[in-house]
Tab-separated table of N, CA and C in Angstrom:
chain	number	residue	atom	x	y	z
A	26	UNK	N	35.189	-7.370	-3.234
A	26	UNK	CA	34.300	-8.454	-3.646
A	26	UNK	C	33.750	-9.185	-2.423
A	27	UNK	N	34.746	-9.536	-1.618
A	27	UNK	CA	34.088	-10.209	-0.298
A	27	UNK	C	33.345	-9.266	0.601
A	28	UNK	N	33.702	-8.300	0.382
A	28	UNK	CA	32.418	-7.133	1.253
A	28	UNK	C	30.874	-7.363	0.782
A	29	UNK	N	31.255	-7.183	-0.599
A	29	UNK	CA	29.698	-7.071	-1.113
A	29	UNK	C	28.994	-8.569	-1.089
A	30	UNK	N	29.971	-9.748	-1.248
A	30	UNK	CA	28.776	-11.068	-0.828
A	30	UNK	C	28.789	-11.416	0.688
A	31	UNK	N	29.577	-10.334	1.643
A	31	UNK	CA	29.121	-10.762	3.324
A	31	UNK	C	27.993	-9.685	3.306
A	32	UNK	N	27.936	-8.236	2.761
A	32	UNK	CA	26.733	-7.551	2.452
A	32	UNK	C	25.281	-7.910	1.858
A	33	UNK	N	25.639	-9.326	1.120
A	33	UNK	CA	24.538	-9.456	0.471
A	33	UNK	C	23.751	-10.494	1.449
A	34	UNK	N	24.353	-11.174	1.887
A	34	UNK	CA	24.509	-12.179	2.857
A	34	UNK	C	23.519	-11.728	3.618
A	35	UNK	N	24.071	-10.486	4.584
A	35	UNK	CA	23.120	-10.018	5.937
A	35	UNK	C	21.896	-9.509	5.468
A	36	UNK	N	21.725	-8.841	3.932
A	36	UNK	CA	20.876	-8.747	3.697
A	36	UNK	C	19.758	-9.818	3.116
A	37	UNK	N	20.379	-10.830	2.519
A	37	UNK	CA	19.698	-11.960	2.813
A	37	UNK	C	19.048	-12.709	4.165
A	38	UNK	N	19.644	-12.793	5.211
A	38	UNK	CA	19.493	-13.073	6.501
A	38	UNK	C	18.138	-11.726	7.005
A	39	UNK	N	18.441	-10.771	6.439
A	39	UNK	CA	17.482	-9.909	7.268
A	39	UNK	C	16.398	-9.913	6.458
A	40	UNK	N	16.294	-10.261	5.185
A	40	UNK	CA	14.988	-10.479	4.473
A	40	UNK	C	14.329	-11.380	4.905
A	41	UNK	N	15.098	-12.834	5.298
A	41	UNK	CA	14.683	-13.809	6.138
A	41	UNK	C	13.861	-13.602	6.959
A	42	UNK	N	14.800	-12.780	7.946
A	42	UNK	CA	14.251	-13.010	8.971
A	42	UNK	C	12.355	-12.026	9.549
A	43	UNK	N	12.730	-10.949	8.357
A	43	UNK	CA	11.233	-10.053	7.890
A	43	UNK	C	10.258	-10.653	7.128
A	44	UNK	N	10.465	-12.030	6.186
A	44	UNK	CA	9.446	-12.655	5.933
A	44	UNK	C	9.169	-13.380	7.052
A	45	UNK	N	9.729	-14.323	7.851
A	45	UNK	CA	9.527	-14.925	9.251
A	45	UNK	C	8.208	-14.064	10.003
A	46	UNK	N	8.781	-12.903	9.916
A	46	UNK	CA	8.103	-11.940	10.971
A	46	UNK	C	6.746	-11.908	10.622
A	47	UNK	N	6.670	-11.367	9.275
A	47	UNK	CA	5.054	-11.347	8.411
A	47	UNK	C	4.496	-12.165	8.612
A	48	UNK	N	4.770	-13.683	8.134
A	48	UNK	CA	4.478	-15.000	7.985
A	48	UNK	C	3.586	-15.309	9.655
A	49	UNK	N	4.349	-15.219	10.818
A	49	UNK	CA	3.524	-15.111	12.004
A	49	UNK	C	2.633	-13.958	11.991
A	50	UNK	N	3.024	-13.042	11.640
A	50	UNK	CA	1.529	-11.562	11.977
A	50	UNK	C	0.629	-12.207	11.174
A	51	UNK	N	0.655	-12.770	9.682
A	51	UNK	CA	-0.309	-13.229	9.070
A	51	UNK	C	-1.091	-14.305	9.396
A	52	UNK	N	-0.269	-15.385	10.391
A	52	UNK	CA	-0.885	-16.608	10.429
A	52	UNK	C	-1.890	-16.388	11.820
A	53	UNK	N	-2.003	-14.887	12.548
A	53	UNK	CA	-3.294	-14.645	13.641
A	53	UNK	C	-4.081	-13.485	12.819
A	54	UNK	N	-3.829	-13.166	11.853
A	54	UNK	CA	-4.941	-11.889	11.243
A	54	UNK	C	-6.248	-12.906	11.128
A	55	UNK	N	-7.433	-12.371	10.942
A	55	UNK	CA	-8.340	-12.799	10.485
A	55	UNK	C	-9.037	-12.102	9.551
A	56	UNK	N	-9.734	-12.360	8.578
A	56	UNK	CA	-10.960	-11.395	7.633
A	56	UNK	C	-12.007	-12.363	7.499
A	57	UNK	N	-12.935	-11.202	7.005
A	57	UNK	CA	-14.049	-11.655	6.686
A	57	UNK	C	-14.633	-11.408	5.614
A	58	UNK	N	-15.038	-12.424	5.009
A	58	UNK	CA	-15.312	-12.090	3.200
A	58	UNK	C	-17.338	-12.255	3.521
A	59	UNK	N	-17.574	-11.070	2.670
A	59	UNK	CA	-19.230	-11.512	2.728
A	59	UNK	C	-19.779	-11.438	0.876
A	60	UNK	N	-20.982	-11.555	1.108
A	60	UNK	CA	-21.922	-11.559	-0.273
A	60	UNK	C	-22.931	-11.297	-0.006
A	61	UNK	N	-23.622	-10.955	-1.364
A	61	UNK	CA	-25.181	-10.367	-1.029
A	61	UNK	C	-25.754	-9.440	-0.112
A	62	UNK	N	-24.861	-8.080	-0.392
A	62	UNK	CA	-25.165	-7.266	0.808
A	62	UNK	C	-24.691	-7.488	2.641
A	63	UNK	N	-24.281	-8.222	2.553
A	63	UNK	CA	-24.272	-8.723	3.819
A	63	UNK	C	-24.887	-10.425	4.270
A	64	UNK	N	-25.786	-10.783	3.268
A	64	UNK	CA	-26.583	-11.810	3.655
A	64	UNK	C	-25.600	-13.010	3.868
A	65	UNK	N	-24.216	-13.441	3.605
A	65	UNK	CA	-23.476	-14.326	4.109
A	65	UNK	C	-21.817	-13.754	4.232
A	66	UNK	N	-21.439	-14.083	5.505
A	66	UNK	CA	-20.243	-13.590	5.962
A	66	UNK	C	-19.381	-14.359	6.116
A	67	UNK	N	-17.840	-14.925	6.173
A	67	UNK	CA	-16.938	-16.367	6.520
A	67	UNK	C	-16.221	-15.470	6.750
A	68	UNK	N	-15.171	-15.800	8.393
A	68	UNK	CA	-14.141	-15.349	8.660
A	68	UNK	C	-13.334	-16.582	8.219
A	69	UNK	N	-11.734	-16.111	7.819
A	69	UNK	CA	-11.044	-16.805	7.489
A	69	UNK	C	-10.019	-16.638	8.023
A	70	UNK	N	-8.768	-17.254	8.636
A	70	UNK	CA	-7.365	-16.907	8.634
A	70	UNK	C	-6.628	-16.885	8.063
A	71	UNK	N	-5.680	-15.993	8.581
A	71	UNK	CA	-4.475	-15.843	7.462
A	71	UNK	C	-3.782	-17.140	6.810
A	72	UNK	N	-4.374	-18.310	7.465
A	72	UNK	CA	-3.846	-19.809	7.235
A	72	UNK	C	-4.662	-20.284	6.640
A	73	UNK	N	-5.296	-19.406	6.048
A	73	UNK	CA	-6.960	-19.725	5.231
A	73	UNK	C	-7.805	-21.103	6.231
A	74	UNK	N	-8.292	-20.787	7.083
A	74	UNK	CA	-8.565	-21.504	7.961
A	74	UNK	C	-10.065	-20.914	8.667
A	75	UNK	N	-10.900	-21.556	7.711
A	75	UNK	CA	-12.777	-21.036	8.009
A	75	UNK	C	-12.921	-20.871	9.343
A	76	UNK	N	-12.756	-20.086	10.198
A	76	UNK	CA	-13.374	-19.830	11.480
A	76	UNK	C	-14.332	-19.296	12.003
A	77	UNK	N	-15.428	-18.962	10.790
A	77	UNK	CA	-16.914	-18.763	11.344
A	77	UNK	C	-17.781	-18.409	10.259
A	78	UNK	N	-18.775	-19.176	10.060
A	78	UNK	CA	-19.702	-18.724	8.967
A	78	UNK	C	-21.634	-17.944	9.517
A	79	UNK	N	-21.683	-17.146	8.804
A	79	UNK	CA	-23.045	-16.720	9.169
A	79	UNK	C	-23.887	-16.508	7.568
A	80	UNK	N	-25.024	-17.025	7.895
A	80	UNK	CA	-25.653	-16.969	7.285
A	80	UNK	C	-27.060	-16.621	7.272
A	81	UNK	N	-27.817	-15.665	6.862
A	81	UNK	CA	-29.033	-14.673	7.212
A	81	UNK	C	-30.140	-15.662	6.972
A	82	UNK	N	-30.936	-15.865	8.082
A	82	UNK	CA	-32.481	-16.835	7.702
A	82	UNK	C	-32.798	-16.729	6.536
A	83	UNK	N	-33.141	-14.905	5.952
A	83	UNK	CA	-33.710	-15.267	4.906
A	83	UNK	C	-33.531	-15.618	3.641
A	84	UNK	N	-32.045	-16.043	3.451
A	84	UNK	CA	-31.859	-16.961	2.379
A	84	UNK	C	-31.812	-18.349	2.424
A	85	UNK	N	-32.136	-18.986	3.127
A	85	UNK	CA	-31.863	-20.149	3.630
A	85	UNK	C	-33.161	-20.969	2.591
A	86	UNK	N	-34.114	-20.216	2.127
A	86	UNK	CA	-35.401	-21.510	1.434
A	86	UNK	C	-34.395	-21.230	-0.092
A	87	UNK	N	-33.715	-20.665	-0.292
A	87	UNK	CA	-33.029	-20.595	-2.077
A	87	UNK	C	-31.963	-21.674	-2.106
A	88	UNK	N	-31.686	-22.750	-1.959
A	88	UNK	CA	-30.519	-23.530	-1.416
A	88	UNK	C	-29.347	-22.893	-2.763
A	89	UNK	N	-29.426	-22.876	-3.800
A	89	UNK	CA	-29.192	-22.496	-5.063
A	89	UNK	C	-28.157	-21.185	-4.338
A	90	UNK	N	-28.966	-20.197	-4.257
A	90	UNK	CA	-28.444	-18.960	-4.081
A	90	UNK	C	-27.724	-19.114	-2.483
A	91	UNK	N	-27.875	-19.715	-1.651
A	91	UNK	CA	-27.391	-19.811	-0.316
A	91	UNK	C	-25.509	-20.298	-0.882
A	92	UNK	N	-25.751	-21.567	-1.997
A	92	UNK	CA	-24.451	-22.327	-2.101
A	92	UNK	C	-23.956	-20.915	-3.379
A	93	UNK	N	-24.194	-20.117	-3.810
A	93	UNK	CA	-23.645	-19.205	-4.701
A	93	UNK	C	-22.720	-17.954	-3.722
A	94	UNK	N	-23.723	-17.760	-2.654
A	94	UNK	CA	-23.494	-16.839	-1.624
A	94	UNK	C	-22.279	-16.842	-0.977
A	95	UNK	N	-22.014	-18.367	-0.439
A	95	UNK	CA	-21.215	-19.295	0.509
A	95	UNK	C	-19.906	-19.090	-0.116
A	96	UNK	N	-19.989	-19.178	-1.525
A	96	UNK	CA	-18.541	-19.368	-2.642
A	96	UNK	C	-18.269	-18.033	-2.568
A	97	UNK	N	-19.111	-17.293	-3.343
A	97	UNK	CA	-18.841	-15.787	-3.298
A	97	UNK	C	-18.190	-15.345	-2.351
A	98	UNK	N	-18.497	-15.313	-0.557
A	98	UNK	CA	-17.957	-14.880	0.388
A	98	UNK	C	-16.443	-15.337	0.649
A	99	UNK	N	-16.633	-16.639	0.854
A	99	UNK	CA	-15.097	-17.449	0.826
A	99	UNK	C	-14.372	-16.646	0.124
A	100	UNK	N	-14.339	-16.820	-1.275
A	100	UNK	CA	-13.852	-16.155	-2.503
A	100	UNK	C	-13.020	-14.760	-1.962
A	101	UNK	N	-14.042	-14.030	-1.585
A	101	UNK	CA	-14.030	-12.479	-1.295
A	101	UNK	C	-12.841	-12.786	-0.098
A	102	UNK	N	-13.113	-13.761	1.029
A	102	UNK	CA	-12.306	-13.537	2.117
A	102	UNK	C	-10.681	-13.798	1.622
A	103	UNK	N	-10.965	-14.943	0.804
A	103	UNK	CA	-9.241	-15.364	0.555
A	103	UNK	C	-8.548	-14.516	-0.246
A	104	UNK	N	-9.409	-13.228	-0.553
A	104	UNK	CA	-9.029	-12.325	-1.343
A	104	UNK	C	-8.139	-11.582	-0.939
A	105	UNK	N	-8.854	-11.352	0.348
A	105	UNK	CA	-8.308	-9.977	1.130
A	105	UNK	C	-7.144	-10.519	1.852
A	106	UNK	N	-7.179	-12.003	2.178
A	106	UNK	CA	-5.940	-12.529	2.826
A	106	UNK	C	-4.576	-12.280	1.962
A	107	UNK	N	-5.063	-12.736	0.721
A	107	UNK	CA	-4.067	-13.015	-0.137
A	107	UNK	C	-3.413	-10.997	-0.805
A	108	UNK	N	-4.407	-10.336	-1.095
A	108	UNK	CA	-3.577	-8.625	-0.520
A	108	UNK	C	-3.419	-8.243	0.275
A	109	UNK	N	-3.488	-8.717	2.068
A	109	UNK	CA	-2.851	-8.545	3.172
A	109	UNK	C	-1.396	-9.099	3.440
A	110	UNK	N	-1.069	-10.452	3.043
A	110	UNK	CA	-0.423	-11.338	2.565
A	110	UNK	C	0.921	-10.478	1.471
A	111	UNK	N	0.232	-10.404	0.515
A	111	UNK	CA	1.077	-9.865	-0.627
A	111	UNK	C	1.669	-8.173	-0.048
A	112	UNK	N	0.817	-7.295	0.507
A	112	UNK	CA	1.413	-6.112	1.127
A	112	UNK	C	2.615	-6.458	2.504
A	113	UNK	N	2.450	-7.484	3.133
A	113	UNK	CA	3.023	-7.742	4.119
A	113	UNK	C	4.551	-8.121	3.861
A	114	UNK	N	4.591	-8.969	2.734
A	114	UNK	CA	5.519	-9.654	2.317
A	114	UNK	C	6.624	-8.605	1.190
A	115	UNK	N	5.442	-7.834	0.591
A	115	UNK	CA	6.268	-6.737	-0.314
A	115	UNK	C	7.260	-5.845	0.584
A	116	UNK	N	6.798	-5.606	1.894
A	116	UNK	CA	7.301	-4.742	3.132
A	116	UNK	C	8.500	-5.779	3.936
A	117	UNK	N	8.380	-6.982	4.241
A	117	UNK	CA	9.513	-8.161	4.092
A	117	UNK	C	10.504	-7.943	3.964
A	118	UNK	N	10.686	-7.707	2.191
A	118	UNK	CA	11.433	-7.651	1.413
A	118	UNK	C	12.101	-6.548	1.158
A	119	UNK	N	11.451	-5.429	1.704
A	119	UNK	CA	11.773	-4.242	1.676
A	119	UNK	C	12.359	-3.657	-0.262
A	120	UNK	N	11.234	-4.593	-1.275
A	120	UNK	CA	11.691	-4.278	-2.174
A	120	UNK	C	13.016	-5.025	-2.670
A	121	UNK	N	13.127	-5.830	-2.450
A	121	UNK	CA	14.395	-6.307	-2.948
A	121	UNK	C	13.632	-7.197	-4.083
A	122	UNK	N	14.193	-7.460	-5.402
A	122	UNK	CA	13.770	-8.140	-6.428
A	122	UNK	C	14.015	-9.396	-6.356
A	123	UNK	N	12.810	-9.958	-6.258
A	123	UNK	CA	12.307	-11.673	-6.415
A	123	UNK	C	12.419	-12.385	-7.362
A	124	UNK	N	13.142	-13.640	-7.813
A	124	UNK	CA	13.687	-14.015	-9.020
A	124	UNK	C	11.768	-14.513	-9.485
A	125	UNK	N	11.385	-14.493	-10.785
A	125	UNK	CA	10.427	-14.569	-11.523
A	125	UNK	C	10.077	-15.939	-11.481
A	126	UNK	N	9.065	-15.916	-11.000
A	126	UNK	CA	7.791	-17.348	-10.336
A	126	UNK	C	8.023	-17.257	-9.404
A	127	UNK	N	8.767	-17.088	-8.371
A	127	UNK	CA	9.071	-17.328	-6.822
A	127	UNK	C	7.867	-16.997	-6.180
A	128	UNK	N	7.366	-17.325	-5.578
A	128	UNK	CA	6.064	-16.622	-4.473
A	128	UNK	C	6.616	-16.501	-3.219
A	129	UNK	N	5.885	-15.677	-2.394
A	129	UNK	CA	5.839	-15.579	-0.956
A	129	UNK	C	4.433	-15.536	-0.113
A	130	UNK	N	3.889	-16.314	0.736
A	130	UNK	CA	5.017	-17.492	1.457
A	130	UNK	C	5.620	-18.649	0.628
A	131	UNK	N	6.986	-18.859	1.878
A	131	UNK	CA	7.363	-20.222	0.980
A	131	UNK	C	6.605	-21.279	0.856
């Protein structure tokens, strides 16, 4: 009995310490979510943290479609964070079962 909860233990500690690990690789990734073909691009960080927006002249007279564009892209970027994120963390864990609602990150 005491084997298997100092076993569960290290394996607790080493799940730890593999979400730790992710948690920094994730917090320097960057992506970039776009819309409209290309016509608006937002890099984001893994800390969801807007670090560059572009936006193509020629949408700029539609203000309408520019602020549809803007959402869309964001949208798209926190997307890809959040399945970079979720693959990173599944690999963490190495599969070990997560009690139900728990998320990762903490």
């Amino acid at each position: 009995m005491r084997g298997n909860i100092a076993q569960l233990m290290q394996q607790a500690q080493k799940m730890q310490e593999n979400v730790q690990r992710a948690q920094e690789e994730l917090a320097k990734i960057e992506v970039t979510g776009s819309a409209g073909g290309g016509m608006v691009s937002i890099t984001v960080t893994g800390r969801m943290e807007c670090r560059k927006v572009r936006i193509d002249p020629s949408v700029l007279s539609d203000q309408e479609m520019v602020e549809d564009l803007i959402a869309a892209a964001f949208n798209d970027a926190v997307n890809k964070i959040n399945a970079e994120s979720q693959a990173k963390m599944s690999a963490a864990t190495a599969g070990m079962p997560m009690p139900p609602g728990m998320k990762l990150p903490f």
